mmCIF file of C-alpha atoms in Angstrom:
data_model
loop_
_atom_site.group_PDB
_atom_site.id
_atom_site.type_symbol
_atom_site.label_atom_id
_atom_site.label_comp_id
_atom_site.label_asym_id
_atom_site.label_seq_id
_atom_site.Cartn_x
_atom_site.Cartn_y
_atom_site.Cartn_z
ATOM 1 C CA ALA A 22 0.000 0.000 0.000
ATOM 2 C CA GLN A 23 1.143 3.519 -0.679
ATOM 3 C CA SER A 24 0.748 6.447 1.689
ATOM 4 C CA VAL A 25 1.762 10.068 2.121
ATOM 5 C CA ALA A 26 2.167 12.131 5.266
ATOM 6 C CA GLN A 27 2.187 15.894 5.452
ATOM 7 C CA PRO A 28 3.007 16.495 9.120
ATOM 8 C CA GLU A 29 2.010 20.159 9.191
ATOM 9 C CA ASP A 30 -1.596 21.228 8.756
ATOM 10 C CA GLN A 31 -0.486 24.839 8.406
ATOM 11 C CA VAL A 32 2.735 26.685 7.656
ATOM 12 C CA ASN A 33 3.108 30.420 8.177
ATOM 13 C CA VAL A 34 5.970 32.317 6.604
ATOM 14 C CA ALA A 35 6.780 35.982 6.117
ATOM 15 C CA GLU A 36 6.863 37.335 2.587
ATOM 16 C CA GLY A 37 10.378 37.186 1.181
ATOM 17 C CA ASN A 38 11.480 34.392 3.507
ATOM 18 C CA PRO A 39 12.228 30.865 2.302
ATOM 19 C CA LEU A 40 9.443 28.326 2.696
ATOM 20 C CA THR A 41 9.384 24.574 3.169
ATOM 21 C CA VAL A 42 6.355 22.298 3.093
ATOM 22 C CA LYS A 43 7.147 18.802 4.299
ATOM 23 C CA CYS A 44 6.149 15.460 2.804
ATOM 24 C CA THR A 45 7.116 11.880 3.552
ATOM 25 C CA TYR A 46 5.912 8.808 1.710
ATOM 26 C CA SER A 47 5.688 5.041 1.842
ATOM 27 C CA VAL A 48 5.560 2.722 -1.169
ATOM 28 C CA SER A 49 6.595 -0.852 -1.838
ATOM 29 C CA GLY A 50 8.324 -0.093 -5.130
ATOM 30 C CA ASN A 51 9.962 3.037 -6.443
ATOM 31 C CA PRO A 52 8.020 6.237 -5.877
ATOM 32 C CA TYR A 53 6.725 8.723 -8.364
ATOM 33 C CA LEU A 54 6.188 11.925 -6.385
ATOM 34 C CA PHE A 55 4.131 15.017 -7.112
ATOM 35 C CA TRP A 56 3.197 18.363 -5.645
ATOM 36 C CA TYR A 57 -0.090 20.069 -6.443
ATOM 37 C CA VAL A 58 -1.472 23.416 -5.279
ATOM 38 C CA GLN A 59 -5.125 24.277 -4.728
ATOM 39 C CA TYR A 60 -6.471 27.798 -4.563
ATOM 40 C CA PRO A 61 -9.894 28.424 -2.967
ATOM 41 C CA ASN A 62 -12.771 26.888 -4.935
ATOM 42 C CA ARG A 63 -10.405 25.700 -7.634
ATOM 43 C CA GLY A 64 -9.137 22.320 -8.748
ATOM 44 C CA LEU A 65 -5.623 21.008 -8.231
ATOM 45 C CA GLN A 66 -2.845 22.623 -10.198
ATOM 46 C CA PHE A 67 0.287 20.601 -10.989
ATOM 47 C CA LEU A 68 3.533 22.098 -9.652
ATOM 48 C CA LEU A 69 6.261 19.523 -10.145
ATOM 49 C CA LYS A 70 7.134 15.847 -10.116
ATOM 50 C CA TYR A 71 9.978 13.452 -9.438
ATOM 51 C CA ILE A 72 10.146 10.334 -11.555
ATOM 52 C CA THR A 73 13.827 9.491 -11.815
ATOM 53 C CA GLY A 74 17.199 11.170 -12.185
ATOM 54 C CA ASP A 75 18.312 14.328 -10.415
ATOM 55 C CA ASN A 76 17.018 14.446 -6.859
ATOM 56 C CA LEU A 77 16.327 18.181 -7.083
ATOM 57 C CA VAL A 78 13.396 18.983 -9.333
ATOM 58 C CA LYS A 79 12.253 22.433 -10.346
ATOM 59 C CA GLY A 80 8.694 23.320 -11.130
ATOM 60 C CA SER A 81 6.274 26.141 -11.727
ATOM 61 C CA TYR A 82 6.338 29.550 -10.006
ATOM 62 C CA GLY A 83 9.858 29.108 -8.613
ATOM 63 C CA PHE A 84 9.059 26.034 -6.546
ATOM 64 C CA GLU A 85 11.438 23.122 -6.213
ATOM 65 C CA ALA A 86 11.490 19.859 -4.309
ATOM 66 C CA GLU A 87 14.189 17.474 -3.221
ATOM 67 C CA PHE A 88 13.776 13.710 -3.323
ATOM 68 C CA ASN A 89 15.540 11.981 -0.441
ATOM 69 C CA LYS A 90 15.318 8.223 -0.724
ATOM 70 C CA SER A 91 16.941 7.412 2.620
ATOM 71 C CA GLN A 92 14.518 9.684 4.483
ATOM 72 C CA THR A 93 11.585 8.862 2.165
ATOM 73 C CA SER A 94 10.901 12.567 1.863
ATOM 74 C CA PHE A 95 9.974 14.994 -0.879
ATOM 75 C CA HIS A 96 9.839 18.454 0.689
ATOM 76 C CA LEU A 97 8.608 21.424 -1.320
ATOM 77 C CA LYS A 98 10.721 24.571 -1.166
ATOM 78 C CA LYS A 99 10.873 28.109 -2.461
ATOM 79 C CA PRO A 100 13.693 30.568 -1.781
ATOM 80 C CA SER A 101 11.483 33.637 -1.388
ATOM 81 C CA ALA A 102 7.777 33.397 -0.572
ATOM 82 C CA LEU A 103 5.125 35.597 -2.156
ATOM 83 C CA VAL A 104 1.741 36.505 -0.687
ATOM 84 C CA SER A 105 0.222 34.950 -3.808
ATOM 85 C CA ASP A 106 1.749 31.580 -2.808
ATOM 86 C CA SER A 107 -0.845 31.332 -0.026
ATOM 87 C CA ALA A 108 -2.867 28.227 -0.837
ATOM 88 C CA LEU A 109 -3.366 24.564 0.029
ATOM 89 C CA TYR A 110 -0.524 22.266 -1.026
ATOM 90 C CA PHE A 111 -0.830 18.551 -1.601
ATOM 91 C CA CYS A 112 1.903 15.969 -1.908
ATOM 92 C CA ALA A 113 1.041 12.801 -3.820
ATOM 93 C CA VAL A 114 2.696 9.490 -4.582
ATOM 94 C CA ARG A 115 2.236 6.758 -7.118
ATOM 95 C CA ASP A 116 3.913 3.392 -6.750
ATOM 96 C CA SER A 117 5.953 2.456 -9.805
ATOM 97 C CA GLY A 118 4.739 -1.118 -9.481
ATOM 98 C CA ALA A 119 2.734 -2.347 -12.435
ATOM 99 C CA GLY A 120 -0.974 -1.812 -12.259
ATOM 100 C CA SER A 121 -0.858 1.113 -9.863
ATOM 101 C CA TYR A 122 -1.967 4.293 -11.606
ATOM 102 C CA GLN A 123 -3.839 6.057 -8.863
ATOM 103 C CA LEU A 124 -2.342 8.914 -6.909
ATOM 104 C CA THR A 125 -2.422 8.795 -3.122
ATOM 105 C CA PHE A 126 -2.518 12.257 -1.581
ATOM 106 C CA GLY A 127 -1.504 13.663 1.743
ATOM 107 C CA LYS A 128 -4.020 15.587 3.821
ATOM 108 C CA GLY A 129 -2.699 18.908 2.567
ATOM 109 C CA THR A 130 -0.793 21.782 4.140
ATOM 110 C CA LYS A 131 -2.225 25.276 4.233
ATOM 111 C CA LEU A 132 0.480 27.806 3.461
ATOM 112 C CA SER A 133 -0.043 31.367 4.617
ATOM 113 C CA VAL A 134 2.439 33.986 3.489
ATOM 114 C CA ILE A 135 2.235 37.050 5.693
ATOM 115 C CA PRO A 136 2.928 40.439 4.122
ATOM 116 C CA GLY B 5 -5.188 24.754 -24.809
ATOM 117 C CA ALA B 6 -8.386 23.830 -23.000
ATOM 118 C CA GLY B 7 -8.011 21.998 -19.739
ATOM 119 C CA VAL B 8 -10.202 19.429 -18.068
ATOM 120 C CA SER B 9 -13.756 20.652 -17.722
ATOM 121 C CA GLN B 10 -16.431 19.424 -15.347
ATOM 122 C CA SER B 11 -20.130 20.071 -15.071
ATOM 123 C CA PRO B 12 -22.065 21.130 -13.198
ATOM 124 C CA SER B 13 -19.771 23.217 -11.006
ATOM 125 C CA ASN B 14 -22.255 22.930 -8.161
ATOM 126 C CA LYS B 15 -25.054 20.456 -7.527
ATOM 127 C CA VAL B 16 -27.504 20.468 -4.673
ATOM 128 C CA THR B 17 -29.756 17.452 -4.375
ATOM 129 C CA GLU B 18 -32.056 15.794 -1.921
ATOM 130 C CA LYS B 19 -31.183 12.607 -0.137
ATOM 131 C CA GLY B 20 -32.270 9.591 -2.173
ATOM 132 C CA LYS B 21 -32.031 11.266 -5.575
ATOM 133 C CA ASP B 22 -29.657 10.176 -8.333
ATOM 134 C CA VAL B 23 -27.022 12.545 -9.701
ATOM 135 C CA GLU B 24 -24.754 12.539 -12.743
ATOM 136 C CA LEU B 25 -21.445 14.354 -12.852
ATOM 137 C CA ARG B 26 -19.682 14.973 -16.124
ATOM 138 C CA CYS B 27 -16.009 15.223 -17.013
ATOM 139 C CA ASP B 28 -14.527 16.296 -20.331
ATOM 140 C CA PRO B 29 -10.780 15.509 -20.418
ATOM 141 C CA ILE B 30 -8.041 17.330 -22.247
ATOM 142 C CA SER B 31 -8.265 16.556 -25.942
ATOM 143 C CA GLY B 32 -6.127 13.558 -26.841
ATOM 144 C CA HIS B 33 -5.811 12.283 -23.286
ATOM 145 C CA THR B 34 -6.735 8.610 -23.141
ATOM 146 C CA ALA B 35 -6.525 8.136 -19.373
ATOM 147 C CA LEU B 36 -9.135 9.636 -17.071
ATOM 148 C CA TYR B 37 -9.408 9.558 -13.286
ATOM 149 C CA TRP B 38 -12.062 10.409 -10.693
ATOM 150 C CA TYR B 39 -11.246 11.513 -7.160
ATOM 151 C CA ARG B 40 -13.349 12.765 -4.265
ATOM 152 C CA GLN B 41 -12.312 15.510 -1.878
ATOM 153 C CA SER B 42 -14.079 15.792 1.437
ATOM 154 C CA LEU B 43 -13.251 17.409 4.754
ATOM 155 C CA GLY B 44 -13.164 14.171 6.644
ATOM 156 C CA GLN B 45 -11.397 11.943 4.131
ATOM 157 C CA GLY B 46 -9.159 14.281 2.172
ATOM 158 C CA LEU B 47 -8.532 13.328 -1.452
ATOM 159 C CA GLU B 48 -9.617 9.795 -2.327
ATOM 160 C CA PHE B 49 -9.165 7.885 -5.565
ATOM 161 C CA LEU B 50 -12.394 6.521 -7.007
ATOM 162 C CA ILE B 51 -11.790 5.027 -10.452
ATOM 163 C CA TYR B 52 -9.698 5.373 -13.574
ATOM 164 C CA PHE B 53 -10.247 4.687 -17.266
ATOM 165 C CA GLN B 54 -7.874 3.822 -20.054
ATOM 166 C CA GLY B 55 -9.917 4.488 -23.156
ATOM 167 C CA ASN B 56 -13.398 3.219 -22.354
ATOM 168 C CA SER B 57 -12.175 0.506 -20.027
ATOM 169 C CA ALA B 58 -12.111 0.809 -16.237
ATOM 170 C CA PRO B 59 -9.694 -1.868 -15.000
ATOM 171 C CA ASP B 60 -9.607 -0.587 -11.421
ATOM 172 C CA LYS B 61 -12.886 0.108 -9.645
ATOM 173 C CA SER B 62 -11.485 -0.546 -6.196
ATOM 174 C CA GLY B 63 -11.924 3.007 -5.001
ATOM 175 C CA LEU B 64 -15.668 3.253 -5.551
ATOM 176 C CA PRO B 65 -17.105 3.523 -2.015
ATOM 177 C CA SER B 66 -20.280 1.537 -2.629
ATOM 178 C CA ASP B 67 -22.373 -0.055 -5.363
ATOM 179 C CA ARG B 68 -24.379 3.198 -5.533
ATOM 180 C CA PHE B 69 -21.422 4.666 -7.411
ATOM 181 C CA SER B 70 -20.768 3.889 -11.044
ATOM 182 C CA ALA B 71 -18.876 5.492 -13.891
ATOM 183 C CA GLU B 72 -18.718 5.119 -17.599
ATOM 184 C CA ARG B 73 -16.781 6.553 -20.461
ATOM 185 C CA THR B 74 -17.892 6.416 -24.035
ATOM 186 C CA GLY B 75 -15.994 7.274 -27.166
ATOM 187 C CA GLY B 76 -12.777 7.466 -25.179
ATOM 188 C CA SER B 77 -13.585 11.006 -24.136
ATOM 189 C CA VAL B 78 -16.351 12.247 -21.840
ATOM 190 C CA SER B 79 -16.946 10.377 -18.604
ATOM 191 C CA THR B 80 -19.972 10.363 -16.325
ATOM 192 C CA LEU B 81 -19.909 9.519 -12.645
ATOM 193 C CA THR B 82 -23.336 8.481 -11.373
ATOM 194 C CA ILE B 83 -24.360 8.320 -7.750
ATOM 195 C CA GLN B 84 -27.643 6.575 -7.079
ATOM 196 C CA ARG B 85 -29.814 7.134 -4.006
ATOM 197 C CA THR B 86 -27.523 9.860 -2.712
ATOM 198 C CA GLN B 87 -26.716 10.054 0.986
ATOM 199 C CA GLN B 88 -25.507 13.004 3.022
ATOM 200 C CA GLU B 89 -22.059 11.428 3.337
ATOM 201 C CA ASP B 90 -21.740 11.692 -0.450
ATOM 202 C CA SER B 91 -21.417 15.467 -0.089
ATOM 203 C CA ALA B 92 -17.959 16.350 -1.376
ATOM 204 C CA VAL B 93 -16.086 17.877 -4.266
ATOM 205 C CA TYR B 94 -15.691 15.405 -7.097
ATOM 206 C CA LEU B 95 -12.533 15.970 -9.108
ATOM 207 C CA CYS B 96 -11.716 14.608 -12.509
ATOM 208 C CA ALA B 97 -8.222 14.382 -13.975
ATOM 209 C CA SER B 98 -6.740 13.225 -17.244
ATOM 210 C CA SER B 99 -3.339 12.222 -18.557
ATOM 211 C CA LEU B 100 -1.995 11.475 -22.003
ATOM 212 C CA ASP B 101 -2.143 7.780 -21.173
ATOM 213 C CA LEU B 102 -1.554 5.589 -18.123
ATOM 214 C CA ALA B 103 2.204 5.694 -18.670
ATOM 215 C CA ASP B 104 2.172 9.496 -18.553
ATOM 216 C CA TYR B 105 2.791 10.381 -14.957
ATOM 217 C CA THR B 106 1.229 13.788 -14.755
ATOM 218 C CA GLN B 107 -2.490 14.028 -14.077
ATOM 219 C CA TYR B 108 -4.185 17.330 -14.861
ATOM 220 C CA PHE B 109 -7.212 18.179 -12.788
ATOM 221 C CA GLY B 110 -10.471 19.909 -13.560
ATOM 222 C CA PRO B 111 -12.135 22.489 -11.294
ATOM 223 C CA GLY B 112 -14.393 19.911 -9.657
ATOM 224 C CA THR B 113 -18.106 19.530 -8.982
ATOM 225 C CA ARG B 114 -19.267 20.453 -5.496
ATOM 226 C CA LEU B 115 -22.065 18.070 -4.517
ATOM 227 C CA THR B 116 -24.289 18.885 -1.581
ATOM 228 C CA VAL B 117 -26.836 16.318 -0.442
ATOM 229 C CA LEU B 118 -29.545 17.770 1.789
#
């Protein structure tokens, strides 16, 4: 079974400061990892993914994430937060094992960037 | 280009009624997925299609839920005899095919069962 944990329900950060949203995962095979963002009353918007290769992946809007296999983590980061980054962030995993195409999501982390 | 579209955006129904939710995937995407987002359960996988076939129905919460896809494009999720616990946002996503890792989501249908 695959699972994702986002240990923080909410993260507050001052505008201009670096931000980190944490994610850990559990899969039986190799993980495919994703971050999505959700703005109020909107669907999920894809930010970035890790499939294979370089552990540091860069995505939309200046976000990046680092895959750490030994810690089974995939934390989302941004060097300088914007007020417009305030939203709900979801980490998701898909097991690379054959026949598993569904995404399993974490509970989400609400990011608030304070002006 | 156009993204995933879903209709209606909001649906209010009475307990016991049937509802149909529609998803129109990105043009050319052969894989389509349904998820449910609720306060208590977070984001849950319901079902996926490759073409018109649904090989994995394990996420459907009960036999009141069904989904179909015709012509390899539009999909309909049907909930029969709706219950209050069915109230949620139903999200549809599509990808180029099952081997394409990235799923693109629609805006969702907010279902409220009174």
